[in-house]
């Protein structure tokens, strides 16, 4: 069995370990681009997986930090940083300016994607002035400790990629590359991380290289997040108040736990390289929906192209609002899926799919009133519903006043069409929702969503297995 | 306002107080029938409302107890008791032998119904050997205390009759005549009972003539029933371990509270004499059902003529089993009604009506598994549902394993047809259910149930107001 696993891991490494040629090429490109920066009299630091030799073969990403004086104002940092970055980018094949906490440049040199990120050069993380200033310190922490463990990091990243839990971006809410490295530093080996994960429970606290312990579920005084419950807290070695795993969702945490158990129980290369999914045809989707007997609702609209990490939180919020609205109105939500697809150069299509036990409810709704012993409440309740347009008189059931009234929405489609725009929504989503949106149901859904998206929901949930 | 109330009460009393002619007639009949008993050398006691002058005018019932020696065995009591009763009954217009805890005779003299009940003549209730032995002591307790308060009792009984909470039989689960008398003895006046009831809360303990207090909801050490929660406990003055209100249901308790509040807030003669209900037509019932958008199910079958107090508990149990079965299978029950109608000389028709949010559910059912951190449970759950005929793979949601499986019953009608006979049921009902039963749904229901029964459910609940 161990042999089996080791053979599998060897095969994985053969596929994902960058070749010497790749390493040389990346090193050569780093040297060259850093040279352009230094020409401007500015220090340059190579960070991320490129610096640590922990990138997956074929992932041609390079992160270069332009280290500027801490004496600059924030505005000067942006101006000077962009000036240097642009001088470098002018020698690239193409580039664009992107905006996170402050602007940076994303450039292309041959088939490499190079991020040129201005930051303050500071002496210690306590002096941090912009969110990216911490990154060089991460690099300094990881570099000496990861040496000799690069293969272990590669295995963990590839394993997580295949389980769709790799990446801390808000679309994924999984494990970042830095988090992978910290887990390897902490546990020593890829298989040791997996062995440990089999018994993980949410509320886990890891101080890399020091302790692993279970936090109490109540009272989050030990949580770096200061109160918000996070399934996993991994203390940032450069900042004890920061949780490196803050972006990780509960379900992604347990998905990793689950695949770790699965792989150790029955090792297979498929935990690293998924079998390609068969394409799904529209007729199959329709047949699967019919067999389930459930009702599907879909909301889809176009928004101007947005940064993923801004669009996704708003889409989560939209989904939460839609589900909340349906819950409050007694519709039973069985599942949902979201997605954003590029629709054109400048616009994206937002997709929200909701599956309901039923999209229809009877006109009659049982309305629960106060306990019968509460005299004053009872009087108010009775006077409110007497001579009202109800299905019943006020009656007593199990010691409580009740009345059968008319339900406001008997159709989930109509409910979402009428009320979704007035729910809590992100800024951009709200604007586009207010401008108008349609709700599709039943077979229409196969017309408005691409099969790729529906396949995603149906593969996990509808068992087109 | 007070004047208003007093006028109303006067009018009620004029209608329900037995006339002198009625009283004389009943006294004359008592004397005559008691005479027949004494001819046999046996003592006779007149008990119940006839003895206490607290019967509602027109209710021609007389309870005569045949007091036999406590030296007799139980068998001798039955033989000798029936012998004496039959000698009396031979002079009646008609009679039949009935069976409660032991046999008694129900006879008709002109338009009077006379119960001839054999019991042991004992010195105190502690020596009680049969359930009816207590009744003469009740009579002895009430007689001296109710004198001068007869009108108050009449008002309370008529008020309760009109609210359908009068009677301790299991069909009604309301207030017995004896309980009415004790309440009047305790509170002194009809209106005082009503005033008190406005603030009653279930868990009330009344020791007639002594205290009124609220029992703690937890720990039923004060309850005469020794543990079973009863909304009202009224200590039997002849036996501190007996709750006179044991038959009263929670909803009947609060229905009385509710009408007491209603009457005191807006006094009206309608609280004593209900306006006759308009007859309901089949088309109205069908239209009302359509408007509600709910699904109705009906079970109806014939049983041999049974004593009500045996049939009703079994029918309650049948209803409970049917509702439990529907609940377990995710059908939402909105309401129900039961009834027993005489179908012929020897058979009764049992009727059970159930209203559901929907009689249909989708084929897909979300099945919740163990929390994801529970490794051993997780493995068992996953192995159970892998390669199974499911709609989905096992997935993780909110930290729990889940799988979408096939629902066993998508039709409530089919569920009841297939499973009801294997539920907990009373002896006779079980036999008849096992022999076969049909479940009707939708418009069929108006064909199998009489309008009288449906009106009962629809008046309270469907608002044919």
Coordinates of N, CA, C and O in Angstrom, one line a residue, chain A residues 118-246:
Chain A
X118 N 4.3 47.4 -6.9 CA 5.0 48.3 -6.0 C 4.6 48.1 -4.6 O 3.5 47.9 -4.3
X119 N 5.6 48.2 -3.7 CA 5.4 48.1 -2.3 C 6.4 48.9 -1.5 O 7.4 49.4 -2.0
X120 N 6.1 49.1 -0.2 CA 7.1 49.9 0.7 C 8.2 48.9 1.1 O 7.8 47.8 1.6
X121 N 9.4 49.4 1.1 CA 10.5 48.6 1.7 C 10.6 48.9 3.1 O 11.0 50.0 3.5
X122 N 10.2 48.0 4.0 CA 10.2 48.3 5.4 C 11.1 47.3 6.2 O 11.5 46.3 5.6
X123 N 11.4 47.6 7.4 CA 12.3 46.8 8.2 C 11.6 45.6 8.8 O 12.2 44.5 9.0
X124 N 10.4 45.8 9.2 CA 9.7 44.7 9.8 C 8.2 44.8 9.5 O 7.7 45.9 9.2
X125 N 7.4 43.7 9.6 CA 6.0 43.8 9.2 C 5.2 44.8 10.1 O 4.1 45.2 9.6
X126 N 5.7 45.1 11.3 CA 4.9 46.1 12.1 C 4.8 47.4 11.4 O 3.9 48.2 11.7
X127 N 5.8 47.7 10.6 CA 5.8 49.0 9.9 C 4.9 49.1 8.6 O 4.9 50.0 7.9
X128 N 4.3 48.0 8.4 CA 3.5 47.8 7.2 C 2.5 48.9 6.9 O 1.8 49.4 7.8
X129 N 2.5 49.4 5.7 CA 1.6 50.5 5.3 C 0.6 50.1 4.2 O -0.4 50.8 4.0
X130 N 1.0 49.1 3.4 CA 0.0 48.7 2.4 C -0.1 47.1 2.5 O 0.9 46.5 3.0
X131 N -1.2 46.6 2.1 CA -1.5 45.2 2.3 C -0.4 44.3 1.7 O -0.1 43.2 2.2
X132 N 0.3 44.7 0.6 CA 1.2 43.9 -0.1 C 2.6 43.9 0.6 O 3.5 43.1 0.3
X133 N 2.8 44.9 1.5 CA 4.2 45.0 2.1 C 4.6 43.8 2.9 O 5.8 43.6 3.1
X134 N 3.6 43.0 3.3 CA 3.9 41.8 4.0 C 4.5 40.7 3.2 O 5.3 39.8 3.7
X135 N 4.2 40.7 1.9 CA 4.6 39.6 1.0 C 6.1 39.3 1.0 O 6.5 38.1 1.1
X136 N 7.0 40.3 1.0 CA 8.4 40.0 1.0 C 8.8 39.3 2.3 O 9.7 38.5 2.3
X137 N 8.2 39.6 3.4 CA 8.5 38.9 4.7 C 8.0 37.5 4.6 O 8.7 36.6 5.2
X138 N 6.9 37.2 4.0 CA 6.5 35.8 3.8 C 7.6 35.1 3.1 O 7.9 33.9 3.4
X139 N 8.1 35.7 2.0 CA 9.1 35.1 1.2 C 10.3 34.8 2.1 O 10.9 33.7 2.0
X140 N 10.7 35.7 2.9 CA 11.9 35.5 3.8 C 11.7 34.4 4.8 O 12.6 33.7 5.1
X141 N 10.4 34.3 5.2 CA 10.1 33.2 6.2 C 10.2 31.8 5.5 O 10.8 30.9 6.0
X142 N 9.5 31.8 4.3 CA 9.4 30.4 3.7 C 10.7 29.9 3.1 O 11.0 28.8 3.2
X143 N 11.4 30.9 2.4 CA 12.6 30.4 1.6 C 13.5 29.5 2.3 O 13.7 28.3 1.8
X144 N 14.0 29.8 3.5 CA 15.0 28.9 4.1 C 14.4 27.6 4.6 O 15.0 26.6 4.8
X145 N 13.1 27.7 4.9 CA 12.4 26.5 5.6 C 11.9 25.5 4.5 O 11.6 24.4 4.9
X146 N 11.6 26.0 3.3 CA 11.0 25.1 2.3 C 12.0 24.4 1.5 O 11.7 23.4 0.8
X147 N 13.3 24.8 1.6 CA 14.3 24.2 0.8 C 14.4 22.7 1.1 O 14.5 22.2 2.3
X148 N 14.3 21.9 0.0 CA 14.3 20.4 0.2 C 12.9 19.8 0.3 O 12.7 18.6 0.2
X149 N 11.9 20.7 0.6 CA 10.5 20.2 0.7 C 9.6 20.7 -0.5 O 8.4 20.5 -0.5
X150 N 10.3 21.2 -1.6 CA 9.5 21.7 -2.7 C 8.6 20.7 -3.3 O 7.4 21.0 -3.7
X151 N 9.1 19.4 -3.4 CA 8.2 18.4 -4.0 C 6.9 18.2 -3.1 O 5.8 17.9 -3.7
X152 N 7.1 18.3 -1.8 CA 5.9 18.1 -0.9 C 4.9 19.1 -1.2 O 3.7 18.9 -1.2
X153 N 5.4 20.4 -1.4 CA 4.5 21.5 -1.7 C 3.7 21.2 -3.0 O 2.5 21.4 -3.2
X154 N 4.5 20.8 -4.0 CA 3.9 20.5 -5.3 C 2.8 19.5 -5.2 O 1.8 19.6 -5.8
X155 N 3.1 18.4 -4.5 CA 2.1 17.4 -4.3 C 0.8 17.9 -3.7 O -0.3 17.7 -4.1
X156 N 1.0 18.7 -2.6 CA -0.2 19.3 -1.9 C -1.0 20.2 -2.8 O -2.2 20.2 -2.9
X157 N -0.3 21.1 -3.5 CA -1.0 22.0 -4.4 C -1.8 21.2 -5.5 O -2.9 21.5 -5.8
X158 N -1.1 20.2 -6.1 CA -1.8 19.5 -7.2 C -3.0 18.7 -6.6 O -4.1 18.7 -7.3
X159 N -2.8 18.2 -5.5 CA -3.9 17.4 -4.8 C -5.1 18.4 -4.5 O -6.3 18.0 -4.8
X160 N -4.8 19.6 -4.1 CA -5.9 20.6 -3.8 C -6.5 21.1 -5.0 O -7.7 21.3 -5.1
X161 N -5.7 21.3 -6.1 CA -6.2 21.8 -7.3 C -7.3 20.8 -7.8 O -8.4 21.2 -8.3
X162 N -6.9 19.5 -7.8 CA -7.8 18.5 -8.3 C -9.1 18.4 -7.5 O -10.2 18.2 -8.1
X163 N -9.1 18.8 -6.2 CA -10.3 18.8 -5.4 C -11.0 20.1 -5.4 O -12.0 20.3 -4.7
X164 N -10.5 21.0 -6.3 CA -11.1 22.4 -6.4 C -11.1 23.1 -5.1 O -11.9 23.9 -4.8
X165 N -10.1 22.9 -4.2 CA -9.9 23.7 -3.0 C -8.7 24.5 -3.0 O -8.3 25.1 -2.0
X166 N -8.0 24.6 -4.1 CA -6.8 25.4 -4.2 C -7.1 26.8 -4.6 O -7.7 27.0 -5.7
X167 N -6.6 27.8 -3.9 CA -6.8 29.2 -4.2 C -7.5 29.9 -3.2 O -8.6 29.4 -2.7
X168 N -7.1 31.1 -2.7 CA -7.8 31.8 -1.7 C -8.6 32.9 -2.3 O -9.3 33.7 -1.6
X169 N -8.7 33.0 -3.6 CA -9.6 34.0 -4.2 C -11.0 33.7 -3.8 O -11.4 32.6 -3.5
X170 N -11.9 34.7 -3.9 CA -13.2 34.6 -3.3 C -14.1 33.7 -4.1 O -15.1 33.3 -3.6
X171 N -13.7 33.5 -5.4 CA -14.5 32.5 -6.2 C -14.3 31.1 -5.6 O -15.2 30.3 -5.6
X172 N -13.1 30.8 -5.1 CA -12.8 29.4 -4.6 C -13.0 29.3 -3.1 O -13.5 28.3 -2.6
X173 N -12.5 30.3 -2.3 CA -12.5 30.2 -0.9 C -11.8 29.0 -0.3 O -12.3 28.3 0.6
X174 N -10.6 28.7 -1.0 CA -9.8 27.5 -0.6 C -8.5 27.9 0.1 O -8.4 28.9 0.8
X175 N -7.5 27.1 -0.2 CA -6.2 27.2 0.4 C -5.2 27.9 -0.5 O -5.1 27.5 -1.7
X176 N -4.6 29.0 0.0 CA -3.6 29.7 -0.9 C -2.3 28.9 -1.0 O -2.1 28.0 -0.2
X177 N -1.5 29.3 -2.0 CA -0.2 28.7 -2.2 C 0.7 28.9 -0.9 O 1.3 27.9 -0.4
X178 N 0.6 30.1 -0.3 CA 1.4 30.3 0.9 C 0.9 29.4 2.0 O 1.7 28.8 2.8
X179 N -0.4 29.2 2.1 CA -0.9 28.3 3.2 C -0.5 26.9 3.0 O -0.1 26.2 3.9
X180 N -0.4 26.4 1.7 CA 0.1 25.1 1.4 C 1.6 25.0 1.9 O 1.9 24.0 2.5
X181 N 2.4 26.0 1.6 CA 3.8 26.0 2.1 C 3.8 25.9 3.6 O 4.6 25.1 4.2
X182 N 3.0 26.7 4.3 CA 3.0 26.7 5.7 C 2.6 25.3 6.3 O 3.2 24.8 7.3
X183 N 1.7 24.7 5.6 CA 1.2 23.3 6.1 C 2.3 22.3 5.9 O 2.6 21.5 6.8
X184 N 3.1 22.4 4.8 CA 4.2 21.5 4.6 C 5.3 21.8 5.7 O 5.9 20.9 6.2
X185 N 5.6 23.1 5.9 CA 6.6 23.4 6.9 C 6.2 22.9 8.3 O 7.0 22.3 9.0
X186 N 4.9 23.0 8.6 CA 4.4 22.5 9.9 C 4.4 21.0 10.0 O 4.8 20.5 11.1
X187 N 3.9 20.3 9.0 CA 3.7 18.9 9.2 C 4.9 18.1 8.6 O 5.0 16.9 8.8
X188 N 5.7 18.7 7.7 CA 7.0 18.1 7.2 C 6.8 17.4 5.9 O 7.7 17.5 5.1
X189 N 5.7 16.7 5.7 CA 5.5 16.0 4.4 C 4.1 16.1 3.9 O 3.2 16.3 4.7
X190 N 3.9 15.9 2.6 CA 2.6 15.9 2.0 C 1.7 14.9 2.7 O 0.6 15.2 3.2
X191 N 2.2 13.7 2.9 CA 1.4 12.6 3.5 C 1.1 12.9 4.9 O 0.0 12.5 5.4
X192 N 2.0 13.6 5.6 CA 1.7 14.0 7.0 C 0.6 15.0 7.1 O -0.2 14.9 8.0
X193 N 0.5 15.9 6.1 CA -0.6 16.9 6.1 C -1.9 16.1 5.9 O -2.9 16.3 6.7
X194 N -1.9 15.1 5.0 CA -3.1 14.4 4.7 C -3.5 13.5 6.0 O -4.7 13.5 6.3
X195 N -2.6 12.9 6.6 CA -2.8 12.1 7.8 C -3.5 12.9 8.9 O -4.5 12.6 9.5
X196 N -2.9 14.1 9.0 CA -3.4 15.0 10.1 C -4.9 15.5 9.7 O -5.8 15.5 10.5
X197 N -5.0 15.8 8.4 CA -6.3 16.4 7.9 C -7.5 15.4 8.2 O -8.6 15.8 8.4
X198 N -7.2 14.1 8.1 CA -8.2 13.1 8.3 C -9.0 13.3 9.6 O -10.1 13.0 9.7
X199 N -8.3 13.9 10.6 CA -8.9 14.1 11.9 C -9.1 15.5 12.2 O -9.4 15.8 13.4
X200 N -9.0 16.4 11.3 CA -9.3 17.8 11.5 C -10.8 18.0 11.8 O -11.6 17.3 11.3
X201 N -11.0 19.0 12.7 CA -12.3 19.4 12.9 C -12.3 21.0 12.9 O -11.3 21.6 13.2
X202 N -13.3 21.6 12.4 CA -13.3 23.0 12.3 C -13.1 23.7 13.6 O -13.6 23.1 14.6
X203 N -12.4 24.7 13.7 CA -12.0 25.3 14.9 C -10.5 25.0 15.2 O -10.0 25.2 16.3
X204 N -9.8 24.5 14.2 CA -8.4 24.1 14.4 C -7.5 25.3 14.4 O -7.7 26.3 13.6
X205 N -6.5 25.4 15.3 CA -5.6 26.5 15.3 C -4.2 25.9 15.1 O -3.7 25.0 15.8
X206 N -3.5 26.4 14.1 CA -2.1 26.0 13.8 C -1.2 27.2 13.9 O -1.4 28.2 13.2
X207 N -0.1 27.0 14.7 CA 0.9 28.0 14.7 C 2.1 27.4 14.0 O 2.7 26.5 14.6
X208 N 2.4 27.7 12.8 CA 3.3 26.9 12.0 C 4.6 26.6 12.7 O 5.3 27.6 13.2
X209 N 5.0 25.4 12.8 CA 6.3 25.0 13.4 C 6.2 25.0 14.9 O 7.2 24.6 15.6
X210 N 5.1 25.4 15.5 CA 5.0 25.4 17.0 C 3.9 24.4 17.5 O 4.1 23.3 17.9
X211 N 2.6 24.8 17.4 CA 1.5 24.0 18.0 C 0.4 23.8 17.0 O 0.2 24.6 16.0
X212 N -0.4 22.7 17.3 CA -1.7 22.5 16.6 C -2.6 22.3 17.8 O -2.3 21.5 18.7
X213 N -3.8 22.9 17.8 CA -4.7 22.7 18.9 C -6.1 23.0 18.4 O -6.3 23.7 17.4
X214 N -7.1 22.5 19.2 CA -8.5 22.7 18.8 C -9.0 23.9 19.6 O -8.9 24.0 20.8
X215 N -9.5 24.9 18.9 CA -10.1 26.1 19.6 C -11.4 25.7 20.1 O -12.1 24.9 19.5
X216 N -11.9 26.2 21.3 CA -13.2 26.0 21.7 C -14.2 26.7 20.7 O -13.8 27.7 20.2
X217 N -15.3 26.1 20.5 CA -16.2 26.6 19.5 C -16.9 27.9 20.0 O -17.2 28.8 19.2
X218 N -17.0 28.0 21.3 CA -17.6 29.3 21.9 C -16.4 30.2 22.2 O -15.4 29.7 22.6
X219 N -16.6 31.5 22.2 CA -15.6 32.4 22.6 C -14.4 32.4 21.7 O -13.6 31.5 21.9
X220 N -14.3 33.2 20.8 CA -13.3 33.2 19.8 C -12.0 34.0 20.2 O -11.3 34.5 19.4
X221 N -11.8 34.0 21.5 CA -10.7 34.9 22.0 C -9.3 34.4 21.4 O -8.4 35.2 21.3
X222 N -9.2 33.2 21.0 CA -7.9 32.7 20.5 C -7.9 32.9 19.0 O -6.8 32.7 18.4
X223 N -9.0 33.4 18.4 CA -9.0 33.5 16.9 C -8.3 34.8 16.5 O -8.7 35.9 17.0
X224 N -7.4 34.7 15.6 CA -6.7 35.9 15.1 C -7.8 36.8 14.5 O -7.6 38.1 14.4
X225 N -8.9 36.3 14.0 CA -9.9 37.1 13.3 C -10.7 37.9 14.4 O -11.5 38.8 14.0
X226 N -10.4 37.6 15.6 CA -11.1 38.5 16.7 C -12.6 38.3 16.7 O -13.3 39.3 16.6
X227 N -13.1 37.1 16.6 CA -14.5 37.0 16.8 C -15.3 36.2 15.7 O -16.2 35.5 16.0
X228 N -14.9 36.4 14.5 CA -15.5 35.7 13.4 C -15.1 34.3 13.4 O -13.9 34.0 13.5
X229 N -16.0 33.4 13.3 CA -15.7 32.0 13.3 C -15.1 31.6 12.0 O -15.6 31.8 11.0
X230 N -13.9 31.0 12.1 CA -13.2 30.5 10.9 C -12.9 29.0 11.1 O -12.4 28.7 12.2
X231 N -13.1 28.2 10.1 CA -12.9 26.8 10.3 C -11.4 26.5 10.7 O -11.2 25.6 11.5
X232 N -10.5 27.2 10.1 CA -9.1 26.9 10.3 C -8.4 28.2 10.5 O -8.6 29.2 9.8
X233 N -7.6 28.3 11.6 CA -6.7 29.5 11.8 C -5.3 29.1 11.7 O -4.8 28.2 12.5
X234 N -4.6 29.6 10.8 CA -3.1 29.4 10.7 C -2.4 30.7 10.9 O -2.6 31.7 10.1
X235 N -1.8 30.8 12.0 CA -1.1 32.1 12.4 C -0.1 32.5 11.4 O 0.8 31.7 11.1
X236 N -0.1 33.7 10.9 CA 0.9 34.2 10.0 C 2.2 34.4 10.8 O 2.2 35.1 11.8
X237 N 3.3 33.7 10.4 CA 4.5 33.8 11.1 C 5.1 35.2 11.2 O 5.9 35.5 12.1
X238 N 4.6 36.1 10.3 CA 5.1 37.4 10.3 C 4.2 38.4 11.0 O 4.5 39.6 11.1
X239 N 3.0 37.9 11.4 CA 2.0 38.8 12.0 C 1.0 37.9 12.8 O 0.1 37.3 12.3
X240 N 1.2 37.8 14.1 CA 0.4 36.9 15.0 C -1.1 37.2 14.9 O -1.9 36.4 15.3
X241 N -1.4 38.4 14.5 CA -2.8 38.8 14.4 C -3.5 38.4 13.1 O -4.7 38.7 13.0
X242 N -2.8 37.8 12.2 CA -3.4 37.5 10.9 C -3.6 36.0 10.8 O -2.7 35.2 11.1
X243 N -4.7 35.6 10.2 CA -5.0 34.2 9.9 C -4.8 34.0 8.4 O -5.5 34.5 7.6
X244 N -3.8 33.2 8.1 CA -3.5 32.9 6.7 C -4.6 32.2 6.0 O -4.8 32.3 4.8
X245 N -5.4 31.5 6.8 CA -6.5 30.7 6.2 C -7.9 31.4 6.3 O -8.9 30.8 6.3
X246 N -7.8 32.7 6.5 CA -9.1 33.5 6.7 C -10.1 33.3 5.5 O -11.3 33.4 5.8

